[in-house]
Short mmCIF file of C-alpha atoms in Angstrom, two decimals:
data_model
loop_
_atom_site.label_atom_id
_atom_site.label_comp_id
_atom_site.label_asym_id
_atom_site.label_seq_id
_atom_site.Cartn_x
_atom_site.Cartn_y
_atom_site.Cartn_z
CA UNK O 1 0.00 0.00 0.00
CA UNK O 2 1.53 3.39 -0.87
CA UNK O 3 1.11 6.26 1.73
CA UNK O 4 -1.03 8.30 2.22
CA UNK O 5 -0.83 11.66 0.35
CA UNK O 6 -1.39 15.54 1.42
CA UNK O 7 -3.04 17.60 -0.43
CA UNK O 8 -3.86 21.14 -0.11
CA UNK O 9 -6.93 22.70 -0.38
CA UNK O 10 -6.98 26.31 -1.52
CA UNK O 11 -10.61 27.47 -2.99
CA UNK O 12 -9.59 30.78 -3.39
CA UNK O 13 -11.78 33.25 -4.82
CA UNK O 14 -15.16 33.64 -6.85
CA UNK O 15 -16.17 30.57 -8.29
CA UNK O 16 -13.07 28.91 -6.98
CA UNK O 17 -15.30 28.48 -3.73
CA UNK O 18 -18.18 26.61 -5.31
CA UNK O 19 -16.57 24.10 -7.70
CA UNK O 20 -13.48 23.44 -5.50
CA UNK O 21 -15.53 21.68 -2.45
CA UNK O 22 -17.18 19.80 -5.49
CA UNK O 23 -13.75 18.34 -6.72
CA UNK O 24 -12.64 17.21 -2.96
CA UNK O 25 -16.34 15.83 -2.39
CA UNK O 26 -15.19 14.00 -5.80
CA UNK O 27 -11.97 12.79 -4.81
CA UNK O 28 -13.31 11.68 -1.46
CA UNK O 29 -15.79 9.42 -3.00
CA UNK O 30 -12.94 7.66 -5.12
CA UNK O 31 -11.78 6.40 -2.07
CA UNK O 32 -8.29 7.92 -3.03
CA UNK O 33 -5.69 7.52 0.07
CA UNK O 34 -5.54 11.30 0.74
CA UNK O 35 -5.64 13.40 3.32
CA UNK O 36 -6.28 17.10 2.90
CA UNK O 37 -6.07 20.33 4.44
CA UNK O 38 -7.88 23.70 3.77
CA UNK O 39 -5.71 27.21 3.26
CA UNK O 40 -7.82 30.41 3.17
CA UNK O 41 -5.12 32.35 1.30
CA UNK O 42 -8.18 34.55 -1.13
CA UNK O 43 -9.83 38.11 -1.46
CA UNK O 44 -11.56 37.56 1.38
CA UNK O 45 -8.83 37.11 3.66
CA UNK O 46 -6.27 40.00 2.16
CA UNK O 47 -9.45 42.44 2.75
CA UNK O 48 -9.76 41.07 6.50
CA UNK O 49 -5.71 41.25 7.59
CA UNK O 50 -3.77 42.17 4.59
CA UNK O 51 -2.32 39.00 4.01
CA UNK O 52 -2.16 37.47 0.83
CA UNK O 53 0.82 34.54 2.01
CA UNK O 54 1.55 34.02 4.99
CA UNK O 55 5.29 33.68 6.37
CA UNK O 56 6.71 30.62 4.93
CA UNK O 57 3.57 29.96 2.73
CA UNK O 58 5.25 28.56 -0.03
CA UNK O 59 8.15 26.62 1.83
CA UNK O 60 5.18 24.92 3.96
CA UNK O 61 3.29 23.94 0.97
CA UNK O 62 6.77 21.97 -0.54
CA UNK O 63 7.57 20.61 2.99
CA UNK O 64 4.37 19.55 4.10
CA UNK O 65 2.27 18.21 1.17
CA UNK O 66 2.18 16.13 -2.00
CA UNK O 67 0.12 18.45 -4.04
CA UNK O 68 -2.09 21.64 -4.34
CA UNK O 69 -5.27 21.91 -5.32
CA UNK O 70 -6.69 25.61 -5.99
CA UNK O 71 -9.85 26.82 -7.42
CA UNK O 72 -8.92 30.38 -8.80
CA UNK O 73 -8.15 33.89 -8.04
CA UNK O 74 -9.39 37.53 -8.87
CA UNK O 75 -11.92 39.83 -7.08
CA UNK O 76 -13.17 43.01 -8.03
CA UNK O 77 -12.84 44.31 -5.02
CA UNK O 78 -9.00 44.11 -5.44
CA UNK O 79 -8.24 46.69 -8.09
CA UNK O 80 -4.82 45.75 -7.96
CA UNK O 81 -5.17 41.79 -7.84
CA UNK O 82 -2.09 42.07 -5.62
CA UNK O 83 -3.44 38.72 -4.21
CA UNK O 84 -4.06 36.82 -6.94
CA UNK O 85 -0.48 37.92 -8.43
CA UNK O 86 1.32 36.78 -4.84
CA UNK O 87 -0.15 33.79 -4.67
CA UNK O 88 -0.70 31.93 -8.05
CA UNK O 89 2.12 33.54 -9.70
CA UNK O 90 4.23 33.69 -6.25
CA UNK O 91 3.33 30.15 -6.20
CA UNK O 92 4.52 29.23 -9.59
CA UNK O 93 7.35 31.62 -9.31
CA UNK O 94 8.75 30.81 -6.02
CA UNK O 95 7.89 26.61 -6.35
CA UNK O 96 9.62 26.67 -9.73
CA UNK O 97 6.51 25.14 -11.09
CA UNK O 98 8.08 25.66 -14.84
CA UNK O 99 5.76 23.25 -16.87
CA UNK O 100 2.01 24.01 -17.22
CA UNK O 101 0.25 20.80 -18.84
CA UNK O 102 -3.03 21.00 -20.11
CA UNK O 103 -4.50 18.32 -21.75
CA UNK O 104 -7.08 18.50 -24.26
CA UNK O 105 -9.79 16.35 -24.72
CA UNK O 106 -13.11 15.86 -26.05
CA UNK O 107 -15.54 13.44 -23.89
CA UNK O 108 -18.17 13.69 -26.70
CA UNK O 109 -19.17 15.31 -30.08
CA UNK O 110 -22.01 17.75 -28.89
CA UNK O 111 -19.51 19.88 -26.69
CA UNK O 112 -17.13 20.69 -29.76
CA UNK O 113 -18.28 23.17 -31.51
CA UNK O 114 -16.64 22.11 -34.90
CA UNK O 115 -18.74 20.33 -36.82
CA UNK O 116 -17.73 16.63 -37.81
CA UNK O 117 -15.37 16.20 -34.58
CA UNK O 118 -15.48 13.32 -33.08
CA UNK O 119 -13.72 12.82 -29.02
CA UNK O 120 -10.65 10.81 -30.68
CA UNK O 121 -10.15 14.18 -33.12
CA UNK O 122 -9.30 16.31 -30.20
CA UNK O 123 -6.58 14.23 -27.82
CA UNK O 124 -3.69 16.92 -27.38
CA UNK O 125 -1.78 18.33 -24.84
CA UNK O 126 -0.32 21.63 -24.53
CA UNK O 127 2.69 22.37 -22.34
CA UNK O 128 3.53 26.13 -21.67
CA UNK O 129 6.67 27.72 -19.82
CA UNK O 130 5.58 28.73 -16.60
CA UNK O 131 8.22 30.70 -14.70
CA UNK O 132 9.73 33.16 -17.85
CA UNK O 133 8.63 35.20 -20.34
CA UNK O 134 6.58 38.57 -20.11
CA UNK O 135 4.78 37.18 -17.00
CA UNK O 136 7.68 38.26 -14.96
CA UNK O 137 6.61 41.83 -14.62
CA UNK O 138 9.88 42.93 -15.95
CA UNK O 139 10.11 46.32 -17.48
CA UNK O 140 8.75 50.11 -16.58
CA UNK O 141 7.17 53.41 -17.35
CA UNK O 142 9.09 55.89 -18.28
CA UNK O 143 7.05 59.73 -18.53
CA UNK O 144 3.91 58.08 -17.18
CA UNK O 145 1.08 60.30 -17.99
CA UNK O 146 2.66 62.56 -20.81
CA UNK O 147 2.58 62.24 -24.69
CA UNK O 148 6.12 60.92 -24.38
CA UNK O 149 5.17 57.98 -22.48
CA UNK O 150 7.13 55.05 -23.00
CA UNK O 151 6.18 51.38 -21.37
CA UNK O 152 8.67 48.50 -22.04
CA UNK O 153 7.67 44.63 -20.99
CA UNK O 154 10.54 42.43 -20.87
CA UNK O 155 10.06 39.22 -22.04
CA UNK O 156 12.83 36.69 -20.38
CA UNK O 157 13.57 33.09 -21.86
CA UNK O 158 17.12 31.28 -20.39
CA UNK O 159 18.63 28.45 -21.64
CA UNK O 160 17.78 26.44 -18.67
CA UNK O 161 13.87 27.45 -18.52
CA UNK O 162 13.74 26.51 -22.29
CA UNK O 163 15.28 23.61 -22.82
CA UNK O 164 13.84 22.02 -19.36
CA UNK O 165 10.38 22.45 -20.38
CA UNK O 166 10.88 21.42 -23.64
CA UNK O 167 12.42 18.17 -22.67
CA UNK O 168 9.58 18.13 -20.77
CA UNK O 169 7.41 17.89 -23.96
CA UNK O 170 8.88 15.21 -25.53
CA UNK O 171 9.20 12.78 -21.78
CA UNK O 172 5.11 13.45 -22.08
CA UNK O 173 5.17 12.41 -25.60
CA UNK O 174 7.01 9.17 -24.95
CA UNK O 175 5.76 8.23 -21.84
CA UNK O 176 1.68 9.21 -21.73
CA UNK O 177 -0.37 7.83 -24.57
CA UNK O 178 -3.73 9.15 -26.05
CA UNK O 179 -7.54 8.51 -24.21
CA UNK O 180 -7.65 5.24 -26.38
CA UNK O 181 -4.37 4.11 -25.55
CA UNK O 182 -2.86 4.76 -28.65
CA UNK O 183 0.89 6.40 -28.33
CA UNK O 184 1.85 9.86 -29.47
CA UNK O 185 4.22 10.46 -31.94
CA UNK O 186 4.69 14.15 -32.55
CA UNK O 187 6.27 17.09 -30.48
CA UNK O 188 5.32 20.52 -31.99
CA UNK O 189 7.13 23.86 -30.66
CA UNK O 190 5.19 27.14 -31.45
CA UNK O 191 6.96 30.77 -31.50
CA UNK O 192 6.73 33.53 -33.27
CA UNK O 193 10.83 33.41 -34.06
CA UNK O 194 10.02 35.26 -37.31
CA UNK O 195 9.47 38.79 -35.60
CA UNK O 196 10.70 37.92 -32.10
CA UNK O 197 13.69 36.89 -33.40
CA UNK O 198 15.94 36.70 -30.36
CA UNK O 199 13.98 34.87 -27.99
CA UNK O 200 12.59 32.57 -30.79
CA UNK O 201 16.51 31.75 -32.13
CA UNK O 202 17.18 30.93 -28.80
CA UNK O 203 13.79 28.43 -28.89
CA UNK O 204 14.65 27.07 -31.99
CA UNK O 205 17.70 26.11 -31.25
CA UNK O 206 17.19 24.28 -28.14
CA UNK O 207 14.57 22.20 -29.79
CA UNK O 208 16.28 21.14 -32.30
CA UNK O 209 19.15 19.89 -29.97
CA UNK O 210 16.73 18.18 -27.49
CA UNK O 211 14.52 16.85 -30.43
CA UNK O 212 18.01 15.13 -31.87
CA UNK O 213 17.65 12.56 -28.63
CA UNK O 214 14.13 11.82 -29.53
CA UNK O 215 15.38 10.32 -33.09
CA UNK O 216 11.62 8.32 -32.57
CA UNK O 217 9.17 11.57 -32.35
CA UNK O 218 8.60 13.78 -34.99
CA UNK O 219 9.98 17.49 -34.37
CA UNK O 220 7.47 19.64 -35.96
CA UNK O 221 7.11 23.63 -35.77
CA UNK O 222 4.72 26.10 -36.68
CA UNK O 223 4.35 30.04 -35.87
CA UNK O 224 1.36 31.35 -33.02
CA UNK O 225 -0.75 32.92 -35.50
CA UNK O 226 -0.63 29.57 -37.78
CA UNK O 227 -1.22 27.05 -34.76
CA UNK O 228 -4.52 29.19 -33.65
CA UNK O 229 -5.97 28.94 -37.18
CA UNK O 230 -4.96 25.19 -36.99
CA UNK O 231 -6.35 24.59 -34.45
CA UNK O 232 -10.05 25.35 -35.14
CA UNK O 233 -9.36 24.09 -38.96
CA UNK O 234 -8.54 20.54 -37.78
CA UNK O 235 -7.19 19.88 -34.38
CA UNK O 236 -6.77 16.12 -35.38
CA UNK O 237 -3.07 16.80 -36.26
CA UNK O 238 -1.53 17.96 -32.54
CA UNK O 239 -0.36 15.90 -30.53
CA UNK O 240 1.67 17.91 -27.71
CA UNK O 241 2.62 21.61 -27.97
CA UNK O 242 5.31 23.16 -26.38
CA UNK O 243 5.38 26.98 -25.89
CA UNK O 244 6.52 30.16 -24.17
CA UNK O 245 4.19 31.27 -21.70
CA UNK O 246 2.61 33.97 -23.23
CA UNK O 247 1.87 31.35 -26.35
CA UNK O 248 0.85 29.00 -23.72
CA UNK O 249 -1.86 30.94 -22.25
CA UNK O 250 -3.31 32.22 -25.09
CA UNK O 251 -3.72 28.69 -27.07
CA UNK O 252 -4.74 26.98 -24.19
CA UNK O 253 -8.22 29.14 -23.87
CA UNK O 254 -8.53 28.33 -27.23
CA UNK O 255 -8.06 25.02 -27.47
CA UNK O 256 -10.73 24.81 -24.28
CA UNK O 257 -13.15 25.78 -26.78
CA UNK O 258 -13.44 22.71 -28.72
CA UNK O 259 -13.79 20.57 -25.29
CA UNK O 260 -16.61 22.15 -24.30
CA UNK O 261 -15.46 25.83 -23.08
CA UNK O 262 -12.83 26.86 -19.81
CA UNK O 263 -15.69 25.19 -17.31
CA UNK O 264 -13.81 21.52 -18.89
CA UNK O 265 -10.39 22.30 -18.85
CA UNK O 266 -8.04 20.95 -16.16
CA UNK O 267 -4.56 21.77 -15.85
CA UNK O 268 -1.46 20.99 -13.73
CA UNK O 269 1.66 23.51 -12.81
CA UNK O 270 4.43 20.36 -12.34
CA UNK O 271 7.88 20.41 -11.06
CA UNK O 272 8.70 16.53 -11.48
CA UNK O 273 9.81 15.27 -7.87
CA UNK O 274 8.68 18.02 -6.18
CA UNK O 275 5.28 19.42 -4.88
CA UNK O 276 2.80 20.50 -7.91
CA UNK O 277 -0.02 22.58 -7.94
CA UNK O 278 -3.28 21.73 -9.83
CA UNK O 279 -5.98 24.12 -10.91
CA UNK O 280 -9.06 24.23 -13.46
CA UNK O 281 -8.20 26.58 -16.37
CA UNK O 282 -10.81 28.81 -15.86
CA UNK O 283 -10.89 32.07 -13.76
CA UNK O 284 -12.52 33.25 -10.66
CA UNK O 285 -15.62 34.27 -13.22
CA UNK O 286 -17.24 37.10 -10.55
CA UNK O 287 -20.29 37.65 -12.31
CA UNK O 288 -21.47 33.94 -12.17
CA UNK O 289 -20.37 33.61 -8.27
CA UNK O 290 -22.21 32.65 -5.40
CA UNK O 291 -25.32 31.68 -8.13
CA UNK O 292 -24.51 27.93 -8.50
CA UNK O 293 -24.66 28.13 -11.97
CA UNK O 294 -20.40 27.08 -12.62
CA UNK O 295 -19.59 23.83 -14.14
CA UNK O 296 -17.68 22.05 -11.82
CA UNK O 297 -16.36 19.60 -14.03
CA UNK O 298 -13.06 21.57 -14.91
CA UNK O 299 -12.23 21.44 -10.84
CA UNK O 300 -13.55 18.01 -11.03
CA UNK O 301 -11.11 16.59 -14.03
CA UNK O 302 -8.48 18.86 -12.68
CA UNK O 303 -8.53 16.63 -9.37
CA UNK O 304 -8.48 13.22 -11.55
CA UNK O 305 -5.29 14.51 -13.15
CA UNK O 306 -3.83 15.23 -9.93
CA UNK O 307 -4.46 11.59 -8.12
CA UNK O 308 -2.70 10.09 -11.69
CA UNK O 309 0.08 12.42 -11.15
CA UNK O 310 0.65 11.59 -7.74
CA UNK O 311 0.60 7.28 -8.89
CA UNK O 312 -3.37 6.64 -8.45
CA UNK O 313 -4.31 5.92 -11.85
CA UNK O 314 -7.85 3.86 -10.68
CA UNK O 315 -8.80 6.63 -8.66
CA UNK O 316 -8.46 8.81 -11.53
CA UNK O 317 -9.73 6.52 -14.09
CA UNK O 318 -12.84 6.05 -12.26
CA UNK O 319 -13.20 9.97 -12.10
CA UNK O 320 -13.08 10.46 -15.79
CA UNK O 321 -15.60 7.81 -16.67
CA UNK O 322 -17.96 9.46 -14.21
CA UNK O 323 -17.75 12.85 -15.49
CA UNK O 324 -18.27 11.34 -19.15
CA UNK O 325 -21.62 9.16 -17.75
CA UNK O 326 -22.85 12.45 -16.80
CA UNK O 327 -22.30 14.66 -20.36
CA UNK O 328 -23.71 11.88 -21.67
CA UNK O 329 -26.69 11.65 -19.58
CA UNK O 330 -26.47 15.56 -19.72
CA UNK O 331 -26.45 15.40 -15.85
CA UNK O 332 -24.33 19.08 -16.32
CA UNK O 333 -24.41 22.60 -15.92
CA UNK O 334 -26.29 24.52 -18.12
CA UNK O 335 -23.23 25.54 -20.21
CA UNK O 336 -23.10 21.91 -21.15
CA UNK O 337 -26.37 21.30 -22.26
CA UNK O 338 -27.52 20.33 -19.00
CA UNK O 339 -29.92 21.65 -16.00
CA UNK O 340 -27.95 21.22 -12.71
CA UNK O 341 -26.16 23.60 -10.57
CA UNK O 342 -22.63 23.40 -9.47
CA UNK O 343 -23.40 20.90 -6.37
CA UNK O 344 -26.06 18.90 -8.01
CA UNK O 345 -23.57 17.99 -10.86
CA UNK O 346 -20.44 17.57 -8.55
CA UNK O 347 -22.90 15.33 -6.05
CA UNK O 348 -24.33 12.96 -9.25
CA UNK O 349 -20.47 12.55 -10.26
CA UNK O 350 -19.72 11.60 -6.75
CA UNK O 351 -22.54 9.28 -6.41
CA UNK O 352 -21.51 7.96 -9.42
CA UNK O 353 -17.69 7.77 -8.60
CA UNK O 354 -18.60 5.95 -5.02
CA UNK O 355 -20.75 3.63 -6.69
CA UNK O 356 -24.30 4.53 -5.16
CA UNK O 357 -25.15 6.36 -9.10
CA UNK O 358 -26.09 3.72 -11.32
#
């Protein structure tokens, strides 16, 4: 029997509340050998004491647990979003969470909306820099407020933050294989070297060294602007994507689209070996809080990815076929097609999950 594994709980803010409790209730009924703990790092808190993480937040979260699972951040109360920027990006800064994987997959035809797409046309996965580029909040104002005004944003790649996550890419390629069990073949790095020439030389180059020890994957490259139109053309061709992070998050809300929308999309920050962070691709959505109206499915799928990362591929397993019983049976959100609210869908998919849903 393996141990059993901490997880953190943080909800965080807006709809991060709702669907978050939905995904543990989930994960609880898997009978996954977990034990978690709940963090009140959010909007709420910051406005009560000022804090957004606490003294030794981060080193806590790598000494004391296996994994973090967080719901989203953003208030509009919080002009500045000083707390969402300390804590998801201090988190991914500070934890050296450098990939971002997001896989991409269609449970069933009526939630692309391509027409002729079947679920084994959309089976990608898309892993994004997460500790460089512009997201760094390197740069400044010069003149602020005058006709001269002049704002530079520095966009940072290194040698070592490139070629890590791109080796990265192709260890996913070789060692995870498609829904159907089918394994992938192709590595595809997207930049836009043509106008950002120095950053993208330095891209290029490192994947065509790493891709040299992958003599069995196919190397392929194509520029941002190409890969967007791709990918609502005919997403059957990808197979993983590597990109900056910029690229990343940009494609990646895309690409959500043709599963069904952000309320779908899971997503894991991973540091192999070390303590990873997992959160649903979607925001904190503030007009749709508090209203039970957000598909918790995202949080839900986002939590099955999580127990497979940390080595408990049933638990996970039996996750995903829930949450694809109930798009079928349209036991969803109304996004989806269906007529439930965020805890009536996360409560069938748990009943379904413990066995008590038939």
């Amino acid at each position: 029997m393996s141990p059993t594994k901490q997880i953190a709980i943080i909800p965080g803010d807006g709809i991060g509340k709702e669907v978050i409790p939905q995904a543990v209730k989930v994960i609880e009924a898997s009978g996954a050998a977990v034990e978690t703990a709940q963090f009140d790092w959010s909007a709420d808190r910051y406005l009560v004491d000022g804090v957004t993480v606490p003294p030794d937040g981060f080193a806590m979260l790598a000494r004391d647990f296996d994994a973090i699972l967080l719901g989203a951040f953003g208030d509009p109360r919080i002009a500045s979003n000083i707390h969402a920027k300390e804590i998801l990006l201090g988190m991914r800064f500070k934890m050296d969470l450098y990939a971002n994987v997001r896989p991409v997959r269609l449970l069933e035809a009526a939630l692309c909306p391509l027409k002729g797409v079947e679920p084994k046309d959309v089976d990608f996965v898309v892993v994004r820099e997460n500790t460089e580029g512009v997201y760094g909040d390197l740069g400044g104002v010069f003149k602020k407020g005058t006709p001269d005004e002049i704002a530079t944003q520095e966009d940072i790649n290194t040698r070592k933050g490139v070629e890590r996550v791109i080796r990265y890419a192709f260890g996913c390629c070789e060692l995870h294989t498609k829904q159907d069990g089918s394994p992938r073949h192709r590595v595809l790095m997207c930049d836009k070297s043509n106008a950002m020439t120095h950053a993208g030389g330095l891209w290029q180059r490192v994947f065509k060294e790493v891709s040299a020890e992958y003599p069995q994957i196919k190397a392929e490259h194509m520029y941002v602007d190409a890969l967007c139109m791709q990918l609502v053309r005919d997403p059957r061709q990808f197979d993983v994507i590597v990109t900056n992070n910029m690229f990343g998050d940009i494609i990646t809300d895309v690409a959500a689209a043709l599963q069904g929308g952000l309320g779908m999309a899971a997503s894991g920050n991973i540091h192999p070996g070390k303590t990873s962070m997992f959160e649903p691709v979607h925001g904190s959505a503030p007009p749709i809080a508090g209203k039970n109206v957000a598909n918790p499915f995202g949080a839900i799928l986002t939590a099955a990815m999580m127990l497979n990362h940390l080595g408990m591929g049933a638990e996970a397993q039996k996750i995903e076929a829930a949450v694809l019983e109930a798009v079928r049976q349209k036991k969803t959100t109304q996004d989806i097609g269906g007529s439930l609210g965020t805890r009536e869908a996360g409560e069938w998919v748990a009943e379904k999950v413990s066995g008590r849903q038939t």
